[in-house]
Short mmCIF file of C-alpha atoms in Angstrom, two decimals:
data_model
loop_
_atom_site.label_atom_id
_atom_site.label_comp_id
_atom_site.label_asym_id
_atom_site.label_seq_id
_atom_site.Cartn_x
_atom_site.Cartn_y
_atom_site.Cartn_z
CA UNK A 122 94.59 79.62 99.37
CA UNK A 123 93.29 75.70 99.11
CA UNK A 124 91.97 74.72 95.97
CA UNK A 125 88.24 73.74 94.92
CA UNK A 126 88.24 69.93 96.44
CA UNK A 127 87.04 68.62 93.12
CA UNK A 128 90.17 69.61 91.58
CA UNK A 129 92.22 69.09 94.20
CA UNK A 130 95.01 65.89 93.53
CA UNK A 131 97.24 64.49 96.01
CA UNK A 132 100.25 66.68 95.97
CA UNK A 133 97.81 69.62 96.25
CA UNK A 134 96.18 68.20 99.30
CA UNK A 135 99.66 67.04 100.53
CA UNK A 136 100.73 70.87 100.15
CA UNK A 137 97.80 72.35 101.59
CA UNK A 138 98.15 69.94 104.65
CA UNK A 139 101.76 71.21 105.12
CA UNK A 140 100.56 74.78 105.01
CA UNK A 141 98.00 74.35 107.48
CA UNK A 142 100.43 72.72 109.72
CA UNK A 143 103.11 75.53 109.33
CA UNK A 144 100.17 78.14 109.95
CA UNK A 145 98.65 76.18 113.07
CA UNK A 146 101.81 74.21 114.42
CA UNK A 147 99.28 71.13 114.53
CA UNK A 148 95.95 70.51 113.55
CA UNK A 149 93.31 67.98 113.80
CA UNK A 150 92.09 65.19 111.24
CA UNK A 151 88.43 66.83 111.68
CA UNK A 152 89.73 70.23 110.84
CA UNK A 153 91.44 68.88 107.54
CA UNK A 154 88.38 67.08 106.62
CA UNK A 155 86.40 70.47 106.96
CA UNK A 156 88.95 72.67 105.32
CA UNK A 157 89.86 70.51 102.72
CA UNK A 158 86.32 69.33 101.89
CA UNK A 159 87.46 65.42 101.79
CA UNK A 160 86.57 62.27 103.33
CA UNK A 161 88.08 61.20 106.57
CA UNK A 162 89.06 58.30 105.25
CA UNK A 163 91.04 60.23 102.69
CA UNK A 164 92.72 62.87 104.75
CA UNK A 165 94.02 59.33 106.99
CA UNK A 166 95.41 58.12 103.96
CA UNK A 167 97.19 60.99 103.01
CA UNK A 168 98.62 61.42 106.26
CA UNK A 169 99.51 58.15 106.79
CA UNK A 170 101.60 58.11 103.34
CA UNK A 171 103.03 61.57 104.37
CA UNK A 172 104.00 60.11 107.99
CA UNK A 173 106.00 57.26 105.94
CA UNK A 174 108.02 59.77 103.99
CA UNK A 175 108.93 61.27 107.10
CA UNK A 176 107.09 64.73 106.22
CA UNK A 177 104.77 64.76 109.08
CA UNK A 178 104.01 63.22 112.65
CA UNK A 179 100.43 62.08 113.40
CA UNK A 180 99.27 62.13 117.08
CA UNK A 181 95.92 61.02 118.67
CA UNK A 182 93.75 62.96 116.23
CA UNK A 183 95.89 65.04 114.63
CA UNK A 184 98.95 66.10 112.69
CA UNK A 185 102.20 67.92 112.98
CA UNK A 186 105.23 68.69 110.79
CA UNK A 187 108.27 67.20 111.00
CA UNK A 188 111.71 69.38 111.84
CA UNK A 189 113.01 70.31 108.37
CA UNK A 190 109.66 70.53 106.79
CA UNK A 191 109.18 74.37 107.48
CA UNK A 192 112.55 74.68 105.32
CA UNK A 193 111.79 72.97 102.16
CA UNK A 194 108.68 71.39 100.46
CA UNK A 195 109.40 67.24 99.71
CA UNK A 196 110.20 66.66 96.15
CA UNK A 197 106.80 65.13 95.50
CA UNK A 198 105.01 68.47 96.04
CA UNK A 199 107.78 70.59 94.35
CA UNK A 200 107.03 68.99 91.22
CA UNK A 201 103.69 69.84 91.07
CA UNK A 202 104.01 73.87 91.49
CA UNK A 203 104.82 76.27 88.97
CA UNK A 204 104.62 73.37 86.50
CA UNK A 205 104.32 75.81 83.01
CA UNK A 206 107.10 77.75 84.15
CA UNK A 207 109.34 74.57 85.21
CA UNK A 208 108.76 72.99 81.64
CA UNK A 209 109.73 76.25 79.87
CA UNK A 210 113.05 76.35 81.67
CA UNK A 211 113.49 72.70 81.44
CA UNK A 212 113.19 72.97 77.73
CA UNK A 213 115.60 75.99 77.45
CA UNK A 214 118.20 73.95 79.74
CA UNK A 215 118.06 70.69 77.73
CA UNK A 216 118.85 72.66 74.45
CA UNK A 217 122.09 73.78 75.99
CA UNK A 218 123.32 70.19 75.76
CA UNK A 219 125.65 68.87 72.88
CA UNK A 220 126.29 65.59 71.88
CA UNK A 221 129.07 63.68 73.05
CA UNK A 222 129.01 65.86 76.36
CA UNK A 223 129.68 65.09 80.19
CA UNK A 224 127.01 66.26 81.90
CA UNK A 225 126.00 67.04 85.75
CA UNK A 226 122.44 67.02 86.37
CA UNK A 227 121.78 68.21 90.16
CA UNK A 228 118.84 66.52 92.47
CA UNK A 229 115.14 68.71 92.00
CA UNK A 230 112.12 69.15 90.25
CA UNK A 231 113.45 71.35 87.44
CA UNK A 232 116.34 69.45 86.55
CA UNK A 233 114.06 66.66 86.75
CA UNK A 234 111.62 67.94 84.09
CA UNK A 235 114.49 68.92 81.96
CA UNK A 236 115.36 65.14 81.36
CA UNK A 237 112.17 65.07 79.08
CA UNK A 238 113.72 67.31 76.50
CA UNK A 239 117.02 66.09 76.15
CA UNK A 240 117.81 65.26 72.53
CA UNK A 241 121.60 65.42 72.35
CA UNK A 242 123.38 61.89 71.67
CA UNK A 243 126.02 59.76 73.20
CA UNK A 244 126.34 62.08 76.51
CA UNK A 245 126.85 60.96 79.95
CA UNK A 246 124.90 62.14 82.86
CA UNK A 247 126.15 62.09 86.43
CA UNK A 248 123.42 62.82 89.04
CA UNK A 249 122.32 62.64 92.77
CA UNK A 250 118.67 62.93 92.10
CA UNK A 251 117.11 59.38 92.91
CA UNK A 252 113.81 59.99 90.70
CA UNK A 253 116.02 60.91 87.81
CA UNK A 254 116.92 57.46 87.07
CA UNK A 255 113.90 55.97 85.63
CA UNK A 256 113.87 58.88 83.47
CA UNK A 257 117.47 58.08 82.13
CA UNK A 258 116.50 54.34 81.91
CA UNK A 259 113.78 55.04 79.73
CA UNK A 260 115.96 56.98 77.02
CA UNK A 261 118.98 54.73 77.80
CA UNK A 262 121.31 57.46 78.64
CA UNK A 263 124.73 56.41 79.90
CA UNK A 264 124.64 57.48 83.24
CA UNK A 265 126.42 57.72 87.00
CA UNK A 266 124.72 57.79 90.09
CA UNK A 267 126.74 59.06 92.53
CA UNK A 268 126.65 57.36 96.24
CA UNK A 269 126.30 58.80 99.72
CA UNK A 270 123.54 59.34 102.06
CA UNK A 271 119.76 59.71 101.04
CA UNK A 272 117.90 62.60 101.91
CA UNK A 273 114.45 61.72 101.58
CA UNK A 274 112.92 64.88 101.54
CA UNK A 275 114.44 66.00 98.45
CA UNK A 276 115.27 62.50 97.10
CA UNK A 277 118.92 63.40 96.53
CA UNK A 278 122.22 61.46 97.09
CA UNK A 279 124.51 63.45 99.53
CA UNK A 280 127.16 63.90 101.95
CA UNK A 281 131.47 63.25 102.42
CA UNK A 282 131.38 60.24 100.22
CA UNK A 283 129.30 62.05 97.34
CA UNK A 284 132.19 64.73 97.64
CA UNK A 285 135.19 62.13 97.50
CA UNK A 286 133.08 60.69 94.42
CA UNK A 287 133.17 64.37 92.73
CA UNK A 288 137.19 64.57 93.31
CA UNK A 289 137.45 62.53 90.25
CA UNK A 290 134.71 63.71 87.88
CA UNK A 291 134.75 67.12 85.73
CA UNK A 292 132.30 68.03 83.67
CA UNK A 293 131.41 70.09 80.19
CA UNK A 294 128.01 71.61 81.59
CA UNK A 295 126.21 71.50 84.83
CA UNK A 296 122.59 72.11 85.75
CA UNK A 297 122.05 72.66 89.45
CA UNK A 298 118.50 73.66 91.14
CA UNK A 299 118.38 76.48 93.33
CA UNK A 300 115.84 77.46 96.57
CA UNK A 301 116.86 80.97 96.47
CA UNK A 302 118.48 83.63 94.88
CA UNK A 303 119.62 87.06 96.53
CA UNK A 304 121.35 90.10 95.51
CA UNK A 305 123.44 90.57 98.43
CA UNK A 306 123.94 86.64 98.90
CA UNK A 307 123.82 84.74 96.39
CA UNK A 308 122.74 81.58 95.32
CA UNK A 309 121.05 79.50 98.42
CA UNK A 310 119.50 76.35 99.38
CA UNK A 311 118.34 74.85 102.83
CA UNK A 312 120.83 72.10 103.53
CA UNK A 313 124.54 72.51 103.92
CA UNK A 314 125.67 68.86 102.71
CA UNK A 315 123.62 69.69 99.44
CA UNK A 316 125.30 72.88 99.09
CA UNK A 317 128.67 71.22 99.32
CA UNK A 318 127.87 69.01 96.52
CA UNK A 319 126.52 71.88 94.14
CA UNK A 320 129.85 74.15 95.11
CA UNK A 321 132.05 71.36 94.06
CA UNK A 322 130.16 70.71 90.87
CA UNK A 323 130.64 74.44 90.16
CA UNK A 324 133.98 74.21 90.86
CA UNK A 325 134.48 71.11 88.38
CA UNK A 326 132.61 72.22 85.56
CA UNK A 327 133.34 74.08 82.26
CA UNK A 328 130.01 75.82 82.25
CA UNK A 329 127.10 75.91 85.08
CA UNK A 330 123.69 76.78 84.44
CA UNK A 331 121.01 77.06 87.43
CA UNK A 332 117.23 76.56 86.71
CA UNK A 333 115.12 78.69 88.59
CA UNK A 334 111.76 79.83 87.44
CA UNK A 335 110.76 83.82 88.91
CA UNK A 336 109.68 82.59 92.02
CA UNK A 337 113.01 82.08 92.98
CA UNK A 338 114.23 85.47 93.12
CA UNK A 339 114.44 87.60 95.89
CA UNK A 340 114.14 84.73 97.97
CA UNK A 341 116.86 83.71 100.96
CA UNK A 342 117.65 80.37 102.54
CA UNK A 343 120.39 79.31 105.51
CA UNK A 344 123.08 78.09 103.09
CA UNK A 345 125.05 79.84 100.37
CA UNK A 346 126.67 77.72 97.75
CA UNK A 347 127.65 79.95 95.24
CA UNK A 348 128.27 83.53 93.68
CA UNK A 349 125.82 84.92 91.50
CA UNK A 350 128.45 85.51 89.05
CA UNK A 351 129.66 81.85 89.23
CA UNK A 352 126.66 80.33 87.03
CA UNK A 353 124.61 81.27 84.05
CA UNK A 354 120.37 81.67 85.35
CA UNK A 355 117.82 80.37 83.07
CA UNK A 356 114.50 81.41 84.01
CA UNK A 357 111.02 82.31 82.46
CA UNK A 358 111.33 85.32 84.24
CA UNK A 359 113.48 87.76 86.38
CA UNK A 360 111.05 90.00 88.80
CA UNK A 361 112.30 92.81 90.48
CA UNK A 362 116.13 92.10 90.53
CA UNK A 363 118.96 93.95 89.73
CA UNK A 364 119.86 92.27 86.36
CA UNK A 365 123.47 94.06 86.57
CA UNK A 366 125.01 91.33 88.58
CA UNK A 367 123.83 88.34 87.06
CA UNK A 368 124.44 86.55 83.93
CA UNK A 369 121.07 84.76 82.48
CA UNK A 370 119.32 83.70 79.86
CA UNK A 371 115.01 83.53 79.37
CA UNK A 372 113.01 81.51 77.76
CA UNK A 373 111.59 84.29 75.70
CA UNK A 374 115.21 84.94 74.08
CA UNK A 375 116.30 87.77 76.53
CA UNK A 376 119.97 86.82 77.30
CA UNK A 377 123.16 88.51 79.16
CA UNK A 378 125.70 86.40 79.04
CA UNK A 379 128.92 88.44 79.29
#
């Protein structure tokens, strides 16, 4: 459903444009003006910015999704969805961090929000999340940004170079993002290279937490990166899911960690 035009911010318009392109394969500027109830200048400005970020391709009079956008929304849009739930999970995740720890913080909107709530001292954060660096700078946190190939959709650094650097790093605690949690498959994501990074981080961490608001359950994406028993799920709710298979802690205090 498209929000009321007068309340739509840019991220909401972009999410609506992506949804409309998915539904129609391609869509004209005129149709977007009518459906979004904004000016043609606003639509054209949005489409130019989205094309610059490799989210869409414009053609004469219209726009279509680029390959891959049907799999995963960009970080800019994900950061504006399920905000309340993500903030609750982010607070819970930050509370797990103790002073003097070596921490891995994954790319993604939930781990990005988590950095707002970290209060532990003398920690080292290792990350592949490009937007995360600005927040870590503000808190003057000792930070290691891994090198590699930038995946612009998720604003993450990944690839073989990233994996080689992880060979020499070990973590007290790791916080991972996830696209889907499936009872029969496990933790899944959309990209094989990012899945490889997540799997190696799990192998190199004493404790691993997956940040997942309730919308991630019963979803299945193309690439598995872990079994369900290899990490603790931090969530605001677990809807219609076999809890016997998972370890979890909820924001309301309910938990099963054994």
